[in-house]
Amino acid sequence: MAATHLETTCAVCGRHFRRSDLRELADMTLGTRSALAAELPELGPDALICRGDLARFRRRHLEQLLESERGALSRLDHEVLDSLQAGAPVSEETEAIWAEERSFGEAAADTVARFGGSWTFIFSFTMVLLIWMAINVTGALIGTFDPYPFILLNLVLSSVAALQAPVIMMSQRRQEAKDRLRAESDYKVNLKAELEIRHLHDKIDLHLTRQWERLAAIQRLQIELLEDSVRDDRPG
Ligand SMILES: [Zn+2]
């Protein structure tokens, strides 16, 4: 496709874009510019670069920055860089993902562990024990089926304890995994925020520098105009 008068080519990938979709090299932050210069040293300050390439070089700069600060990058660091490059949010609904991913058995373990660790369970279980003992001591309602010292009740209790322990352990392990997932998500959000803030700092610095340059240029122009008018006013 031939470039129309509204379209310009990207200096990196060579594809055509509208002028508004391209950015000048001089408008980029120092880090992105240095990453670009490392790969394409021949680019001038007025070279135009598309958003995709811009995001790619910004990512490379951040990658180098993180590597220089902490050595090898982890899976989480790469996920953060991916989201920065794509401009997508990094935070996840940990709770929702967790609820979606658990199987029927895991959901049941959670419910049992939650019920087993509640006052409702303690009170209702105590009631059952008392009723059991009362029936077998007095022989009321259905007669004595487990006389003192309640050997059948002992068997039932040890069975309940034997089953409850692994269920609680299962639920605890899942809780740990859930906490880890949440901590990972927090880490990613924090790292991304830190990188974005640094980027904003760079942008503001760039903006200030350019403003000063523009101001200096205006002053130079004013001085020249003044000098001209003084020369014109001089007699002879
Ligand atoms: Zn490009």
Short mmCIF file of C-alpha atoms and ligand atoms in Angstrom, two decimals:
data_model
loop_
_atom_site.label_atom_id
_atom_site.label_comp_id
_atom_site.label_asym_id
_atom_site.label_seq_id
_atom_site.Cartn_x
_atom_site.Cartn_y
_atom_site.Cartn_z
CA MET A 1 0.00 0.00 0.00
CA ALA A 2 1.41 3.39 -1.00
CA ALA A 3 1.72 6.05 1.65
CA THR A 4 -0.89 8.77 1.22
CA HIS A 5 -0.20 12.35 2.25
CA LEU A 6 -1.81 11.65 5.63
CA GLU A 7 0.33 8.63 6.33
CA THR A 8 3.95 8.40 7.41
CA THR A 9 6.24 5.46 7.92
CA CYS A 10 7.57 4.27 11.24
CA ALA A 11 11.37 4.56 11.34
CA VAL A 12 11.70 1.22 13.14
CA CYS A 13 9.27 -1.23 11.54
CA GLY A 14 8.71 0.68 8.26
CA ARG A 15 4.93 0.26 8.33
CA HIS A 16 2.57 3.13 7.46
CA PHE A 17 0.66 4.99 10.13
CA ARG A 18 -1.31 8.18 10.48
CA ARG A 19 0.93 11.02 11.67
CA SER A 20 -1.06 11.27 14.93
CA ASP A 21 -0.20 7.65 15.77
CA LEU A 22 3.55 8.27 15.56
CA ARG A 23 5.81 9.91 18.10
CA GLU A 24 9.05 11.81 17.58
CA LEU A 25 12.20 10.35 19.10
CA ALA A 26 12.89 13.68 20.82
CA ASP A 27 9.54 13.39 22.67
CA MET A 28 10.51 10.14 24.34
CA THR A 29 11.86 9.69 27.83
CA LEU A 30 15.58 9.23 28.28
CA GLY A 31 15.36 5.51 29.09
CA THR A 32 13.32 4.62 26.01
CA ARG A 33 15.61 6.73 23.86
CA SER A 34 18.73 4.99 25.16
CA ALA A 35 17.18 1.57 24.52
CA LEU A 36 16.36 2.69 20.96
CA ALA A 37 19.82 4.15 20.41
CA ALA A 38 21.43 0.89 21.53
CA GLU A 39 19.72 -1.01 18.72
CA LEU A 40 19.29 1.70 16.07
CA PRO A 41 22.06 4.28 16.59
CA GLU A 42 21.41 5.87 13.17
CA LEU A 43 17.99 7.32 14.14
CA GLY A 44 17.83 11.12 14.29
CA PRO A 45 15.88 13.13 16.91
CA ASP A 46 13.04 13.77 14.43
CA ALA A 47 12.59 10.09 13.55
CA LEU A 48 8.95 8.97 13.89
CA ILE A 49 8.16 5.78 15.78
CA CYS A 50 4.89 3.88 16.16
CA ARG A 51 3.25 3.06 19.49
CA GLY A 52 3.97 -0.66 19.23
CA ASP A 53 7.71 -0.13 18.79
CA LEU A 54 7.67 2.53 21.48
CA ALA A 55 6.11 0.09 23.96
CA ARG A 56 8.63 -2.59 22.92
CA PHE A 57 11.66 -0.36 23.52
CA ARG A 58 10.25 0.98 26.75
CA ARG A 59 9.89 -2.60 27.92
CA ARG A 60 13.49 -3.32 26.95
CA HIS A 61 14.66 -0.32 28.93
CA LEU A 62 12.67 -1.42 32.00
CA GLU A 63 13.98 -4.96 31.63
CA GLN A 64 17.56 -3.71 31.69
CA LEU A 65 16.76 -1.42 34.60
CA LEU A 66 15.29 -4.24 36.69
CA GLU A 67 18.08 -6.64 35.74
CA SER A 68 20.71 -4.14 36.80
CA GLU A 69 18.95 -3.64 40.13
CA ARG A 70 18.14 -7.21 41.12
CA GLY A 71 19.78 -9.64 38.69
CA ALA A 72 17.67 -12.26 36.93
CA LEU A 73 13.98 -11.44 36.48
CA SER A 74 11.28 -13.67 37.93
CA ARG A 75 8.10 -14.89 36.25
CA LEU A 76 6.18 -12.13 38.08
CA ASP A 77 8.54 -9.43 36.78
CA HIS A 78 7.96 -10.65 33.23
CA GLU A 79 4.20 -10.61 33.75
CA VAL A 80 4.41 -6.99 34.92
CA LEU A 81 6.54 -6.04 31.91
CA ASP A 82 4.07 -7.80 29.59
CA SER A 83 1.19 -5.84 31.04
CA LEU A 84 3.15 -2.58 30.76
CA GLN A 85 3.91 -3.27 27.11
CA ALA A 86 0.30 -4.21 26.35
CA GLY A 87 -1.09 -1.36 28.43
CA ALA A 88 -3.35 -3.85 30.22
CA PRO A 89 -4.15 -3.90 33.94
CA VAL A 90 -2.06 -6.29 36.03
CA SER A 91 -4.36 -6.68 39.02
CA GLU A 92 -6.50 -9.78 39.10
CA GLU A 93 -9.62 -10.63 41.00
CA THR A 94 -7.83 -13.24 43.11
CA GLU A 95 -10.96 -14.14 45.03
CA ALA A 96 -13.03 -14.68 41.89
CA ILE A 97 -10.34 -16.75 40.14
CA TRP A 98 -9.95 -18.81 43.28
CA ALA A 99 -13.67 -19.52 43.62
CA GLU A 100 -13.88 -20.46 39.92
CA GLU A 101 -10.91 -22.83 39.95
CA ARG A 102 -11.72 -24.97 42.97
CA SER A 103 -13.19 -28.42 42.44
CA PHE A 104 -16.24 -29.86 44.22
CA GLY A 105 -14.04 -31.73 46.71
CA GLU A 106 -12.03 -28.61 47.52
CA ALA A 107 -15.17 -26.53 47.97
CA ALA A 108 -16.56 -29.23 50.29
CA ALA A 109 -13.29 -29.29 52.29
CA ASP A 110 -13.50 -25.51 52.70
CA THR A 111 -17.09 -25.72 53.90
CA VAL A 112 -16.36 -28.57 56.35
CA ALA A 113 -13.27 -26.80 57.72
CA ARG A 114 -15.23 -23.57 58.13
CA PHE A 115 -18.07 -25.34 59.94
CA GLY A 116 -15.63 -27.41 62.06
CA GLY A 117 -13.97 -24.25 63.30
CA SER A 118 -17.15 -22.48 64.42
CA TRP A 119 -19.00 -22.10 67.73
CA THR A 120 -22.06 -23.55 66.00
CA PHE A 121 -20.15 -26.81 65.56
CA ILE A 122 -18.94 -26.86 69.18
CA PHE A 123 -22.40 -26.20 70.60
CA SER A 124 -24.25 -28.63 68.33
CA PHE A 125 -21.64 -31.35 68.86
CA THR A 126 -21.78 -30.90 72.63
CA MET A 127 -25.58 -31.20 72.44
CA VAL A 128 -25.30 -34.47 70.48
CA LEU A 129 -22.82 -35.87 73.03
CA LEU A 130 -25.02 -34.90 75.98
CA ILE A 131 -28.15 -36.37 74.38
CA TRP A 132 -26.26 -39.59 73.51
CA MET A 133 -25.03 -39.96 77.12
CA ALA A 134 -28.40 -39.02 78.61
CA ILE A 135 -30.22 -41.62 76.50
CA ASN A 136 -27.74 -44.36 77.41
CA VAL A 137 -27.64 -43.53 81.11
CA THR A 138 -31.43 -43.22 81.56
CA GLY A 139 -32.57 -45.65 78.86
CA ALA A 140 -35.21 -43.12 77.75
CA LEU A 141 -36.78 -42.96 74.22
CA ILE A 142 -34.99 -45.89 72.48
CA GLY A 143 -33.36 -47.77 75.34
CA THR A 144 -29.69 -48.30 76.14
CA PHE A 145 -27.68 -49.05 72.94
CA ASP A 146 -24.22 -47.87 74.19
CA PRO A 147 -23.99 -48.37 77.95
CA TYR A 148 -21.48 -46.56 80.19
CA PRO A 149 -18.53 -45.98 79.45
CA PHE A 150 -19.94 -45.34 75.91
CA ILE A 151 -17.56 -47.43 73.79
CA LEU A 152 -19.52 -46.82 70.56
CA LEU A 153 -19.46 -43.05 71.20
CA ASN A 154 -15.68 -43.32 71.59
CA LEU A 155 -15.41 -45.02 68.20
CA VAL A 156 -17.62 -42.37 66.57
CA LEU A 157 -15.60 -39.55 68.12
CA SER A 158 -12.24 -40.95 67.04
CA SER A 159 -13.61 -41.51 63.51
CA VAL A 160 -14.79 -37.90 63.34
CA ALA A 161 -11.39 -36.67 64.61
CA ALA A 162 -9.52 -38.89 62.12
CA LEU A 163 -11.54 -37.50 59.20
CA GLN A 164 -11.60 -33.91 60.36
CA ALA A 165 -7.81 -33.57 60.64
CA PRO A 166 -7.02 -34.21 56.95
CA VAL A 167 -9.96 -32.05 55.84
CA ILE A 168 -8.64 -29.14 57.92
CA MET A 169 -5.12 -29.71 56.59
CA MET A 170 -6.45 -29.71 53.03
CA SER A 171 -8.27 -26.46 53.64
CA GLN A 172 -5.18 -24.90 55.27
CA ARG A 173 -3.00 -25.84 52.35
CA ARG A 174 -5.48 -24.22 50.01
CA GLN A 175 -5.56 -21.13 52.20
CA GLU A 176 -1.77 -20.90 51.98
CA ALA A 177 -1.88 -21.18 48.20
CA LYS A 178 -4.55 -18.49 48.12
CA ASP A 179 -2.44 -16.19 50.30
CA ARG A 180 0.54 -16.75 48.01
CA LEU A 181 -1.59 -15.85 44.98
CA ARG A 182 -2.74 -12.69 46.71
CA ALA A 183 0.82 -11.77 47.69
CA GLU A 184 1.96 -12.29 44.10
CA SER A 185 -0.84 -10.08 42.85
CA ASP A 186 0.14 -7.36 45.37
CA TYR A 187 3.77 -7.60 44.30
CA LYS A 188 2.84 -7.17 40.63
CA VAL A 189 0.57 -4.19 41.29
CA ASN A 190 3.28 -2.52 43.40
CA LEU A 191 6.05 -3.13 40.90
CA LYS A 192 3.92 -1.82 38.06
CA ALA A 193 2.97 1.27 40.05
CA GLU A 194 6.63 1.90 40.86
CA LEU A 195 7.67 1.61 37.21
CA GLU A 196 4.81 3.81 36.06
CA ILE A 197 5.69 6.47 38.63
CA ARG A 198 9.31 6.43 37.50
CA HIS A 199 8.12 6.82 33.94
CA LEU A 200 5.94 9.77 34.93
CA HIS A 201 8.94 11.38 36.65
CA ASP A 202 10.96 10.99 33.47
CA LYS A 203 8.12 12.48 31.43
CA ILE A 204 7.82 15.49 33.73
CA ASP A 205 11.59 16.02 33.63
CA LEU A 206 11.51 15.89 29.85
CA HIS A 207 8.61 18.32 29.77
CA LEU A 208 10.41 20.79 32.06
CA THR A 209 13.61 20.63 30.02
CA ARG A 210 11.72 21.32 26.81
CA GLN A 211 9.84 24.17 28.41
CA TRP A 212 13.12 25.77 29.48
CA GLU A 213 14.54 25.32 26.02
CA ARG A 214 11.48 26.97 24.50
CA LEU A 215 11.67 29.85 26.97
CA ALA A 216 15.36 30.37 26.21
CA ALA A 217 14.58 30.41 22.48
CA ILE A 218 11.86 33.02 22.98
CA GLN A 219 14.24 35.17 25.03
CA ARG A 220 16.92 34.92 22.36
CA LEU A 221 14.37 36.05 19.78
CA GLN A 222 13.30 39.00 21.93
CA ILE A 223 16.90 40.10 22.39
CA GLU A 224 17.51 39.91 18.66
CA LEU A 225 14.38 41.99 17.99
CA LEU A 226 15.47 44.55 20.57
CA GLU A 227 18.95 44.76 19.05
CA ASP A 228 17.42 45.23 15.61
CA SER A 229 15.14 48.04 16.76
CA VAL A 230 18.01 49.77 18.59
CA ARG A 231 20.13 49.59 15.39
CA ASP A 232 17.22 51.00 13.33
CA ASP A 233 16.67 53.88 15.76
CA ARG A 234 20.32 54.96 15.71
CA PRO A 235 20.79 58.11 13.61
CA GLY A 236 22.91 57.85 10.48
ZN ZN B 1 6.88 0.73 14.09
#
